[in-house]
Short mmCIF file of C-alpha atoms in Angstrom, two decimals:
data_model
loop_
_atom_site.label_atom_id
_atom_site.label_comp_id
_atom_site.label_asym_id
_atom_site.label_seq_id
_atom_site.Cartn_x
_atom_site.Cartn_y
_atom_site.Cartn_z
CA MET J 27 0.00 0.00 0.00
CA ALA J 28 1.31 3.44 -0.93
CA TYR J 29 0.56 6.29 1.42
CA TRP J 30 -0.18 9.77 0.08
CA TRP J 31 3.11 11.12 1.41
CA GLN J 32 5.07 8.51 -0.54
CA LYS J 33 3.65 9.61 -3.89
CA GLY J 34 3.12 13.23 -2.91
CA ILE J 35 5.07 16.48 -3.04
CA ILE J 36 5.40 18.68 0.06
CA TYR J 37 5.54 22.48 -0.28
CA GLN J 38 6.96 24.46 2.63
CA ILE J 39 5.34 27.79 3.47
CA TYR J 40 7.08 30.29 5.72
CA PRO J 41 3.89 32.05 6.83
CA ARG J 42 5.44 35.46 7.54
CA SER J 43 6.51 35.64 3.90
CA PHE J 44 3.80 33.99 1.80
CA GLN J 45 0.86 36.42 1.68
CA ASP J 46 -0.20 39.36 3.82
CA SER J 47 -4.01 39.61 3.98
CA ASN J 48 -4.44 42.52 6.41
CA GLY J 49 -1.85 45.08 5.34
CA ASP J 50 0.60 44.85 8.23
CA GLY J 51 3.51 43.69 6.03
CA ILE J 52 3.53 40.19 7.56
CA GLY J 53 2.07 37.07 5.98
CA ASP J 54 -0.72 35.24 7.76
CA LEU J 55 -3.09 32.26 7.64
CA PRO J 56 -5.87 34.03 5.71
CA GLY J 57 -3.17 34.99 3.20
CA ILE J 58 -2.30 31.33 2.70
CA ILE J 59 -6.00 30.60 2.10
CA GLN J 60 -6.00 33.27 -0.63
CA ARG J 61 -3.23 31.40 -2.45
CA LEU J 62 -4.50 27.81 -2.15
CA ASP J 63 -5.81 27.81 -5.72
CA TYR J 64 -2.29 28.55 -6.93
CA LEU J 65 -0.88 25.63 -4.95
CA ALA J 66 -3.57 23.30 -6.29
CA TRP J 67 -2.77 24.51 -9.82
CA LEU J 68 0.93 23.95 -9.24
CA GLY J 69 0.14 20.34 -8.38
CA VAL J 70 1.67 19.85 -4.94
CA ASP J 71 0.01 17.43 -2.54
CA ALA J 72 0.65 18.96 0.88
CA ILE J 73 1.60 22.25 2.47
CA TRP J 74 3.91 22.36 5.45
CA ILE J 75 3.43 25.56 7.44
CA SER J 76 6.23 26.81 9.67
CA PRO J 77 5.22 27.91 13.20
CA PHE J 78 2.27 30.25 13.66
CA TYR J 79 1.84 29.77 17.43
CA PRO J 80 1.79 32.53 20.06
CA SER J 81 5.40 33.52 20.61
CA PRO J 82 7.55 36.47 21.74
CA MET J 83 9.30 35.90 18.36
CA ALA J 84 12.82 35.71 19.76
CA ASP J 85 13.32 33.04 17.08
CA PHE J 86 10.34 33.86 14.86
CA GLY J 87 7.92 31.32 16.26
CA TYR J 88 10.29 28.55 17.25
CA ASP J 89 10.05 29.94 20.78
CA VAL J 90 6.48 28.83 21.52
CA SER J 91 4.57 30.36 24.42
CA ASN J 92 1.30 28.48 23.73
CA TYR J 93 1.20 25.26 21.72
CA THR J 94 -2.56 25.22 21.20
CA ASP J 95 -3.38 28.62 19.72
CA VAL J 96 -2.51 30.97 16.86
CA HIS J 97 -0.46 34.15 17.24
CA PRO J 98 -2.76 37.13 16.53
CA MET J 99 -0.22 38.25 13.92
CA PHE J 100 -1.13 35.16 11.88
CA GLY J 101 -4.86 35.03 12.60
CA THR J 102 -7.07 32.90 14.83
CA LEU J 103 -7.92 29.27 15.46
CA ASP J 104 -10.99 29.83 13.29
CA ASP J 105 -8.68 30.94 10.48
CA PHE J 106 -6.64 27.79 10.96
CA ASP J 107 -9.75 25.60 10.85
CA ARG J 108 -10.82 27.34 7.66
CA LEU J 109 -7.34 26.83 6.19
CA VAL J 110 -7.56 23.09 6.85
CA GLU J 111 -11.07 22.90 5.42
CA GLU J 112 -10.21 24.90 2.30
CA SER J 113 -6.99 22.93 1.76
CA HIS J 114 -8.76 19.60 2.04
CA ARG J 115 -11.47 20.80 -0.33
CA ARG J 116 -8.73 21.30 -2.95
CA GLY J 117 -7.08 17.96 -2.23
CA LEU J 118 -4.20 19.52 -0.30
CA ARG J 119 -2.97 18.01 2.96
CA VAL J 120 -1.81 20.20 5.85
CA ILE J 121 1.39 19.55 7.81
CA ILE J 122 2.36 21.82 10.71
CA ASP J 123 5.46 22.31 12.80
CA PHE J 124 5.74 20.64 16.19
CA VAL J 125 8.47 22.16 18.39
CA PRO J 126 9.20 19.58 21.13
CA ASN J 127 12.77 20.39 22.17
CA HIS J 128 12.12 23.73 23.86
CA THR J 129 9.51 26.33 24.70
CA SER J 130 9.72 30.08 25.03
CA ASP J 131 10.96 31.37 28.37
CA GLN J 132 7.60 33.19 28.41
CA HIS J 133 5.64 29.92 28.34
CA PRO J 134 3.61 29.54 31.56
CA TRP J 135 5.29 26.18 32.14
CA PHE J 136 8.72 27.79 32.30
CA GLN J 137 7.49 30.74 34.30
CA GLU J 138 6.35 28.25 36.94
CA SER J 139 9.48 26.13 36.60
CA ARG J 140 11.85 29.00 37.30
CA SER J 141 9.76 30.43 40.16
CA SER J 142 11.33 28.12 42.79
CA ARG J 143 13.28 24.89 43.13
CA ASP J 144 10.30 23.09 44.65
CA ASN J 145 7.71 24.19 42.08
CA PRO J 146 5.81 21.17 40.66
CA LYS J 147 7.01 22.11 37.16
CA ARG J 148 10.67 22.54 38.14
CA ASP J 149 11.54 19.20 36.57
CA TRP J 150 9.69 20.05 33.35
CA TYR J 151 12.94 21.68 32.21
CA ILE J 152 16.59 20.70 32.62
CA TRP J 153 18.01 22.46 35.68
CA ARG J 154 21.40 21.72 37.25
CA ASP J 155 23.63 23.10 39.99
CA PRO J 156 26.70 25.06 38.96
CA ALA J 157 30.01 23.28 38.46
CA PRO J 158 32.41 23.39 41.45
CA ASP J 159 33.93 26.61 40.06
CA GLY J 160 30.48 28.20 39.85
CA GLY J 161 30.35 27.92 36.06
CA PRO J 162 27.99 25.94 33.79
CA PRO J 163 27.35 22.24 34.55
CA ASN J 164 29.18 21.13 31.38
CA ASN J 165 30.75 22.43 28.17
CA TRP J 166 27.73 22.17 25.86
CA LEU J 167 27.31 25.01 23.39
CA SER J 168 24.22 26.84 22.17
CA ARG J 169 23.49 26.47 18.45
CA PHE J 170 22.95 30.22 18.30
CA GLY J 171 26.31 31.93 18.53
CA GLY J 172 28.25 29.10 20.11
CA GLY J 173 28.20 30.39 23.67
CA SER J 174 27.34 28.21 26.64
CA ALA J 175 24.09 26.26 26.37
CA TRP J 176 23.45 27.03 30.06
CA GLU J 177 21.91 30.16 31.54
CA TYR J 178 22.30 30.99 35.22
CA ASP J 179 19.13 31.88 37.12
CA GLU J 180 19.94 34.24 40.00
CA ARG J 181 16.67 33.62 41.80
CA THR J 182 17.10 29.87 42.26
CA GLY J 183 20.89 29.53 41.97
CA GLN J 184 20.83 26.93 39.17
CA TYR J 185 21.46 26.80 35.46
CA TYR J 186 18.88 25.79 32.85
CA LEU J 187 19.74 24.20 29.50
CA HIS J 188 18.98 25.96 26.21
CA SER J 189 20.23 24.31 23.03
CA PHE J 190 19.37 27.48 21.13
CA LEU J 191 18.67 30.99 22.46
CA LYS J 192 18.53 31.54 26.21
CA GLU J 193 14.89 32.48 25.55
CA GLN J 194 14.33 28.86 24.44
CA PRO J 195 14.74 26.59 27.50
CA ASP J 196 14.88 22.85 26.74
CA LEU J 197 12.04 20.64 27.92
CA ASN J 198 12.73 17.52 29.97
CA TRP J 199 11.02 14.72 28.04
CA ARG J 200 12.16 12.20 30.66
CA ASN J 201 9.45 13.66 32.91
CA PRO J 202 6.20 11.74 32.20
CA GLU J 203 4.11 14.84 32.84
CA VAL J 204 5.96 16.71 30.10
CA ARG J 205 5.51 13.76 27.79
CA ALA J 206 1.77 13.59 28.44
CA ALA J 207 1.31 17.34 27.96
CA MET J 208 3.26 17.46 24.71
CA LEU J 209 1.58 14.40 23.22
CA ASP J 210 -1.74 16.06 24.01
CA VAL J 211 -0.56 18.98 21.86
CA LEU J 212 -0.33 16.58 18.92
CA ARG J 213 -3.84 15.33 19.63
CA PHE J 214 -5.17 18.89 19.79
CA TRP J 215 -4.08 19.59 16.22
CA LEU J 216 -4.94 16.13 14.91
CA ARG J 217 -8.50 16.67 16.10
CA ARG J 218 -8.51 19.87 14.03
CA GLY J 219 -7.72 17.83 10.94
CA VAL J 220 -3.98 18.18 10.35
CA ASP J 221 -2.40 15.46 8.24
CA GLY J 222 1.00 15.34 9.90
CA PHE J 223 3.85 17.12 11.65
CA ARG J 224 7.31 18.29 10.80
CA VAL J 225 9.11 17.77 14.11
CA ASP J 226 11.56 20.59 14.75
CA VAL J 227 15.12 19.44 15.61
CA SER J 228 13.63 16.08 16.56
CA PHE J 229 17.05 14.48 17.02
CA ARG J 230 17.97 16.90 19.84
CA VAL J 231 15.12 16.10 22.22
CA MET J 232 16.86 13.34 24.21
CA LYS J 233 20.26 14.15 25.71
CA ASP J 234 22.70 12.21 27.82
CA PRO J 235 21.16 12.07 31.34
CA LEU J 236 24.70 12.18 32.78
CA LEU J 237 25.37 15.47 30.95
CA ARG J 238 28.88 14.42 29.96
CA ASP J 239 31.13 16.98 28.26
CA ASN J 240 31.19 16.97 24.45
CA PRO J 241 34.61 16.29 22.89
CA PRO J 242 36.40 18.99 20.85
CA ASN J 243 35.96 18.99 17.09
CA PRO J 244 39.42 18.55 15.53
CA ASN J 245 38.09 19.75 12.15
CA TRP J 246 36.80 23.11 13.39
CA ARG J 247 38.48 26.18 11.94
CA GLU J 248 38.01 29.94 12.27
CA GLY J 249 35.16 31.11 10.07
CA MET J 250 33.07 28.01 10.72
CA ASP J 251 29.95 28.14 12.88
CA PRO J 252 31.17 28.75 16.45
CA ALA J 253 28.64 26.17 17.69
CA ASP J 254 30.57 23.46 15.84
CA ARG J 255 33.68 23.78 18.03
CA LEU J 256 32.54 20.61 19.80
CA ILE J 257 31.26 17.27 18.50
CA GLU J 258 27.75 16.92 19.86
CA ARG J 259 28.12 13.37 21.11
CA TYR J 260 26.03 13.81 24.24
CA SER J 261 23.78 16.80 23.53
CA MET J 262 21.82 15.35 20.60
CA ASP J 263 20.71 12.07 18.99
CA PHE J 264 21.32 10.21 22.23
CA ALA J 265 20.47 6.55 21.60
CA PRO J 266 18.51 4.53 22.43
CA ASP J 267 16.44 7.19 24.21
CA ILE J 268 15.83 9.24 21.05
CA HIS J 269 14.19 6.25 19.39
CA GLN J 270 11.78 5.89 22.28
CA PHE J 271 10.85 9.54 21.73
CA ASN J 272 10.14 8.79 18.05
CA ARG J 273 7.91 5.88 19.05
CA TRP J 274 5.93 8.06 21.48
CA LEU J 275 5.13 10.41 18.62
CA ARG J 276 4.33 7.61 16.18
CA GLN J 277 1.97 5.86 18.58
CA THR J 278 0.16 9.13 19.23
CA VAL J 279 -0.42 10.10 15.59
CA GLU J 280 -1.53 6.56 14.76
CA GLU J 281 -4.39 6.98 17.21
CA PHE J 282 -5.83 9.08 14.38
CA GLY J 283 -5.13 6.65 11.52
CA LYS J 284 -2.23 5.25 9.55
CA ASP J 285 -2.12 8.03 6.93
CA LYS J 286 -0.70 10.76 9.17
CA VAL J 287 2.93 11.62 8.48
CA LEU J 288 5.80 12.34 10.88
CA ILE J 289 8.78 14.17 9.41
CA GLY J 290 11.85 14.62 11.59
CA GLU J 291 14.31 17.47 11.20
CA MET J 292 17.85 16.16 11.53
CA ASP J 293 21.22 16.88 10.01
CA LEU J 294 22.89 13.49 10.42
CA PRO J 295 25.00 11.07 8.38
CA PHE J 296 22.85 8.65 6.37
CA GLU J 297 23.36 5.65 8.64
CA ARG J 298 22.37 7.52 11.79
CA MET J 299 19.46 9.15 9.99
CA ALA J 300 18.22 5.78 8.72
CA ALA J 301 18.04 4.53 12.31
CA HIS J 302 15.18 6.99 12.90
CA TYR J 303 12.85 4.90 10.74
CA GLY J 304 13.11 2.26 13.45
CA LYS J 305 11.35 -0.97 12.50
CA GLY J 306 8.63 0.96 10.77
CA ASP J 307 7.52 2.26 14.16
CA GLU J 308 9.37 5.59 14.35
CA LEU J 309 9.48 8.52 11.90
CA HIS J 310 8.02 8.16 8.43
CA LEU J 311 10.48 10.62 6.88
CA PRO J 312 13.66 11.60 8.75
CA PHE J 313 14.60 14.63 6.65
CA ASN J 314 17.46 14.04 4.21
CA PHE J 315 19.37 17.34 4.17
CA ARG J 316 22.54 16.12 2.48
CA LEU J 317 21.95 18.14 -0.71
CA LEU J 318 21.85 21.33 1.36
CA PHE J 319 25.44 20.86 2.48
CA SER J 320 27.11 18.95 -0.38
CA PRO J 321 28.85 20.24 -3.51
CA TRP J 322 26.51 20.31 -6.50
CA LYS J 323 28.56 17.94 -8.66
CA ALA J 324 27.36 14.95 -10.64
CA ASP J 325 29.71 12.44 -9.02
CA VAL J 326 28.89 13.71 -5.51
CA VAL J 327 25.13 13.48 -6.07
CA ARG J 328 25.44 9.99 -7.55
CA GLN J 329 27.40 8.93 -4.48
CA LEU J 330 24.68 10.41 -2.24
CA ILE J 331 21.94 8.49 -4.05
CA ASP J 332 23.84 5.21 -3.87
CA GLU J 333 24.83 5.61 -0.22
CA TYR J 334 21.33 6.66 0.83
CA GLU J 335 19.65 3.79 -0.99
CA ARG J 336 22.17 1.34 0.46
CA VAL J 337 21.53 2.22 4.11
CA LEU J 338 17.74 2.63 3.98
CA PRO J 339 15.83 -0.16 5.72
CA ALA J 340 13.67 -2.24 3.37
CA HIS J 341 10.48 -0.73 4.84
CA ALA J 342 11.72 2.88 4.62
CA TRP J 343 10.77 5.51 2.04
CA PRO J 344 13.40 8.12 1.07
CA ASN J 345 13.02 11.88 0.80
CA TRP J 346 15.06 14.77 -0.57
CA VAL J 347 15.27 18.48 0.27
CA LEU J 348 16.87 21.25 -1.80
CA GLY J 349 15.91 24.30 0.24
CA ASN J 350 14.27 25.48 3.44
CA HIS J 351 13.92 28.48 5.75
CA ASP J 352 17.33 27.91 7.37
CA GLN J 353 19.58 27.66 4.30
CA PRO J 354 20.51 29.86 1.32
CA ARG J 355 18.20 29.43 -1.66
CA ILE J 356 19.12 26.84 -4.25
CA ALA J 357 19.23 29.38 -7.13
CA SER J 358 21.80 31.38 -5.16
CA ARG J 359 23.84 28.33 -4.19
CA ILE J 360 24.23 26.85 -7.67
CA GLY J 361 22.97 29.51 -10.12
CA ARG J 362 19.74 29.96 -12.04
CA GLU J 363 20.60 27.54 -14.86
CA GLN J 364 21.53 24.70 -12.53
CA ALA J 365 18.48 25.43 -10.36
CA ARG J 366 16.42 24.08 -13.27
CA VAL J 367 18.53 20.92 -13.32
CA ALA J 368 18.13 20.63 -9.55
CA ALA J 369 14.34 20.89 -9.90
CA MET J 370 14.40 18.03 -12.39
CA PHE J 371 16.50 15.99 -9.97
CA LEU J 372 14.25 16.69 -6.98
CA LEU J 373 11.09 15.73 -8.88
CA THR J 374 12.43 12.59 -10.56
CA VAL J 375 14.65 10.99 -7.90
CA ARG J 376 13.11 8.24 -5.76
CA GLY J 377 11.48 9.59 -2.61
CA THR J 378 9.23 12.34 -1.33
CA PRO J 379 10.37 15.81 -2.47
CA THR J 380 10.02 18.87 -0.25
CA MET J 381 9.96 22.19 -2.10
CA TYR J 382 10.55 25.57 -0.46
CA TYR J 383 8.17 28.38 -1.38
CA GLY J 384 9.50 30.51 -4.24
CA ASP J 385 12.00 27.93 -5.46
CA GLU J 386 9.50 27.01 -8.18
CA ILE J 387 10.10 30.46 -9.74
CA GLY J 388 13.82 30.61 -9.00
CA MET J 389 13.75 33.11 -6.14
CA GLU J 390 17.21 34.02 -4.90
CA ASN J 391 18.74 35.23 -1.65
CA VAL J 392 18.05 38.90 -0.98
CA PRO J 393 20.79 41.05 0.62
CA ILE J 394 19.46 42.47 3.89
CA PRO J 395 20.68 45.93 4.94
CA PRO J 396 21.94 45.96 8.55
CA GLU J 397 19.01 48.11 9.69
CA ARG J 398 16.51 45.57 8.27
CA VAL J 399 18.05 42.43 9.82
CA GLN J 400 15.49 40.37 11.74
CA ASP J 401 17.18 37.03 12.43
CA PRO J 402 18.83 36.77 15.89
CA TRP J 403 21.34 34.30 14.47
CA GLU J 404 22.81 37.08 12.29
CA ARG J 405 23.32 39.25 15.35
CA LEU J 406 24.98 36.45 17.32
CA ALA J 407 26.99 34.93 14.46
CA PRO J 408 27.37 37.49 11.62
CA GLY J 409 27.26 35.88 8.20
CA PHE J 410 25.03 33.01 9.31
CA GLY J 411 21.71 34.89 9.24
CA ARG J 412 18.74 33.27 7.52
CA ASP J 413 16.79 36.38 6.49
CA PRO J 414 18.04 36.34 2.85
CA ALA J 415 16.12 33.11 2.17
CA ARG J 416 12.95 34.23 3.99
CA THR J 417 11.93 37.26 1.93
CA PRO J 418 8.36 37.78 0.65
CA MET J 419 6.95 35.57 -2.09
CA GLN J 420 7.06 37.27 -5.47
CA TRP J 421 3.54 37.03 -6.92
CA ASP J 422 3.47 39.74 -9.57
CA ASP J 423 5.12 42.97 -10.73
CA SER J 424 2.94 45.33 -8.68
CA PRO J 425 4.40 47.28 -5.76
CA ASN J 426 5.51 44.83 -3.04
CA ALA J 427 5.18 41.97 -5.56
CA GLY J 428 1.55 41.37 -4.58
CA PHE J 429 2.68 40.19 -1.15
CA CYS J 430 1.27 43.18 0.72
CA PRO J 431 -0.54 46.38 -0.31
CA PRO J 432 1.33 49.30 -1.91
CA GLY J 433 2.64 51.73 0.66
CA VAL J 434 3.11 49.03 3.31
CA GLU J 435 6.67 48.06 4.24
CA PRO J 436 7.04 44.26 4.14
CA TRP J 437 8.75 42.70 7.16
CA LEU J 438 11.80 41.90 5.01
CA PRO J 439 12.84 43.69 1.79
CA LEU J 440 11.86 42.33 -1.60
CA ALA J 441 14.27 41.09 -4.23
CA GLU J 442 15.21 43.77 -6.74
CA ASN J 443 14.28 41.39 -9.59
CA TYR J 444 10.71 40.74 -8.43
CA ARG J 445 9.24 42.59 -11.43
CA THR J 446 10.53 39.83 -13.73
CA ILE J 447 10.91 36.90 -11.33
CA ASN J 448 7.34 36.40 -10.18
CA VAL J 449 4.45 33.96 -10.52
CA ALA J 450 2.33 36.10 -12.86
CA ALA J 451 5.18 36.68 -15.32
CA GLN J 452 6.19 33.03 -15.37
CA ARG J 453 2.76 31.46 -15.38
CA HIS J 454 2.21 32.14 -19.08
CA ASP J 455 5.84 31.94 -20.19
CA PRO J 456 6.32 28.55 -21.92
CA THR J 457 10.02 28.45 -21.02
CA SER J 458 9.90 29.71 -17.40
CA MET J 459 11.10 27.99 -14.25
CA LEU J 460 7.49 27.81 -13.04
CA THR J 461 6.37 26.16 -16.27
CA LEU J 462 9.19 23.64 -15.92
CA THR J 463 8.35 22.92 -12.28
CA ARG J 464 4.68 22.38 -13.05
CA ALA J 465 5.53 20.13 -16.00
CA LEU J 466 7.83 18.03 -13.81
CA ILE J 467 5.16 17.76 -11.11
CA GLY J 468 2.58 16.70 -13.67
CA LEU J 469 4.91 14.09 -15.15
CA ARG J 470 5.84 12.75 -11.73
CA ARG J 471 2.19 12.50 -10.71
CA ALA J 472 1.23 10.63 -13.90
CA ALA J 473 4.14 8.19 -14.04
CA PRO J 474 4.24 5.30 -11.53
CA ALA J 475 7.94 4.80 -12.31
CA LEU J 476 8.66 8.36 -11.12
CA ASN J 477 6.41 8.51 -8.07
CA ARG J 478 6.87 4.98 -6.73
CA GLY J 479 9.38 3.13 -8.91
CA SER J 480 12.84 1.81 -8.14
CA ILE J 481 16.04 3.72 -8.88
CA ARG J 482 19.40 2.69 -10.28
CA THR J 483 22.25 5.06 -11.05
CA LEU J 484 24.17 4.51 -14.28
CA ASP J 485 27.71 5.17 -15.42
CA ALA J 486 27.99 8.44 -17.33
CA PRO J 487 30.73 10.78 -18.59
CA ASP J 488 32.20 13.30 -16.15
CA GLY J 489 29.77 16.06 -15.34
CA LEU J 490 26.68 13.98 -16.11
CA LEU J 491 24.36 12.21 -13.69
CA ALA J 492 22.19 9.41 -15.09
CA TYR J 493 19.68 7.19 -13.35
CA LEU J 494 16.87 4.84 -14.25
CA ARG J 495 13.41 4.85 -12.65
CA GLU J 496 11.43 1.65 -13.20
CA ALA J 497 7.96 0.32 -12.49
CA PRO J 498 6.05 -2.54 -14.13
CA ASN J 499 5.67 -1.75 -17.84
CA GLU J 500 7.31 1.68 -17.47
CA ARG J 501 10.87 2.93 -17.47
CA TYR J 502 12.36 6.44 -17.46
CA LEU J 503 15.95 7.52 -17.98
CA ILE J 504 17.02 10.82 -16.42
CA VAL J 505 20.26 12.44 -17.55
CA LEU J 506 21.41 15.71 -15.96
CA ASN J 507 24.24 17.92 -17.20
CA PHE J 508 25.90 19.58 -14.20
CA THR J 509 28.25 21.59 -16.42
CA ASP J 510 28.01 24.72 -18.56
CA GLN J 511 29.37 22.84 -21.60
CA PRO J 512 27.62 20.60 -24.16
CA GLN J 513 27.85 16.95 -23.22
CA GLY J 514 27.22 13.65 -24.96
CA ALA J 515 26.34 10.24 -23.59
CA LEU J 516 25.52 6.87 -25.05
CA LEU J 517 22.33 5.10 -24.05
CA PRO J 518 22.99 1.92 -22.08
CA GLU J 519 23.30 -1.07 -24.41
CA ALA J 520 19.98 -2.47 -23.19
CA PHE J 521 18.14 0.44 -24.81
CA SER J 522 17.99 0.87 -28.57
CA SER J 523 16.06 4.13 -28.41
CA ALA J 524 14.84 6.83 -26.07
CA ASN J 525 11.85 9.12 -26.36
CA ILE J 526 12.74 12.46 -24.75
CA VAL J 527 9.56 13.70 -23.07
CA LEU J 528 10.91 16.67 -21.11
CA SER J 529 13.96 18.90 -21.16
CA THR J 530 14.83 21.63 -18.68
CA TYR J 531 14.87 23.88 -21.77
CA LEU J 532 11.21 22.91 -22.37
CA ASP J 533 11.73 22.60 -26.12
CA ARG J 534 12.42 18.92 -26.81
CA ASN J 535 10.10 16.05 -27.57
CA GLU J 536 12.03 13.70 -29.80
CA LEU J 537 12.93 10.09 -30.43
CA VAL J 538 16.62 9.17 -30.20
CA THR J 539 17.36 6.02 -32.21
CA ASN J 540 21.15 6.02 -32.59
CA ARG J 541 21.86 5.58 -28.85
CA GLU J 542 23.58 8.98 -28.74
CA LEU J 543 22.18 11.57 -26.35
CA ARG J 544 23.27 15.16 -26.74
CA LEU J 545 22.78 17.58 -23.86
CA ARG J 546 23.19 21.31 -24.03
CA PRO J 547 24.91 23.27 -21.23
CA ASN J 548 22.96 23.04 -17.95
CA GLU J 549 20.36 20.74 -19.50
CA GLY J 550 18.50 17.84 -17.98
CA ILE J 551 16.27 15.43 -19.84
CA VAL J 552 13.67 12.82 -18.96
CA ALA J 553 13.27 10.06 -21.55
CA MET J 554 11.07 6.99 -21.81
CA VAL J 555 13.20 3.95 -22.67
#
């Protein structure tokens, strides 16, 4: 049996940046509703919405102060219910963020916890006495800025753990009361009709209960993220406890049926990531982020495919990610021409693809003037800010790109090229990035070999990546040119001909009968063989 999320395509929406419906320069839930017809037209199967919960916004919603409501900036619970209803009416599933590792320091739970050492919620967070010298309990580092992951509380004379900002204290999932409360959060949203959860930094939730020091990272150099000075052996992905956490989540969502999806955020080597599938009783899709951090080279990507497929358990379904709200945009990382090749890869490789809003039109990073910086990471670790990839969606060539009304300042500046790089301009352009993306989605949806078939990489000349997707009675060959030079390749001997059905140039539909494939610079092709 194939679940919807195995055949489907997930589209990530950063709600602050998708569509402003009320003229305050910030996107919101009613704005997403306004754009659902576009998403249905595009052909995606599910939307994943980044956090919209009440929050002081120290980390733009990943510091949650109430897990069961909507921040007034984004709308109301009624708006959310209408979003789910309108999405489902169009055949779109709804996935939301679940943030289990930490709350806001303004959450009532933490306010109680820090009020005194004997408060009933004291053990809901991770508190420890100072080290003998009065310093932090261990050497763990915060992911934001690389300072200590411990904050001293003058009132109670102990430190609390925060893997991220000090405004984001870590929850203690070893406390059964915490576990019960947080699993009830899942149930709250499942009862409102959500189809799954993307679990924020899921691999960090369970730490070493002995709080042992992390070892130094011998590969760290100046200019790298300061938080990477240590190897996080004890502060994340602590086994076997982390797998019990996965099972708690899985058991809870399955109370509402087998078709709900759990996606875990983790930046781990393939073998450790694959362990998070468990025996089919943990996460459905531990996020595969390797393309975000690997060189965009044909031989490297082939190696990633082969290694990933080798370590996946037999029951596991793969997934691939090219962009998200934490990383530079794909068109800026590899260039506009190769972004088209990357789109063809993402939508033809085996596994569930996750697309980041705006990548379907080739949006790029936007330089943020110092006075417009919003991301706290940029202030703590200059050069690592995430604002450039979070700028408003470019809908048309009107003032503010159709994101918010004219005369309103959007929360982040728009790209200078929005008058040409936008949905309206590309929607009727037969050679645009949007036209290509929609064609790839349509082909993937129609072809069992592409949405559920097997994969096998093939030998190819330097600079080319070739792989075969197969299903009963159907076979597709994908060849991608990672270079800016013309390239040639011979069809495998088993194939006497190939019918090219799609090119990234959107101008080829031809039968190749002499076994010789010619690719133009930065071209990818899909062929039936």
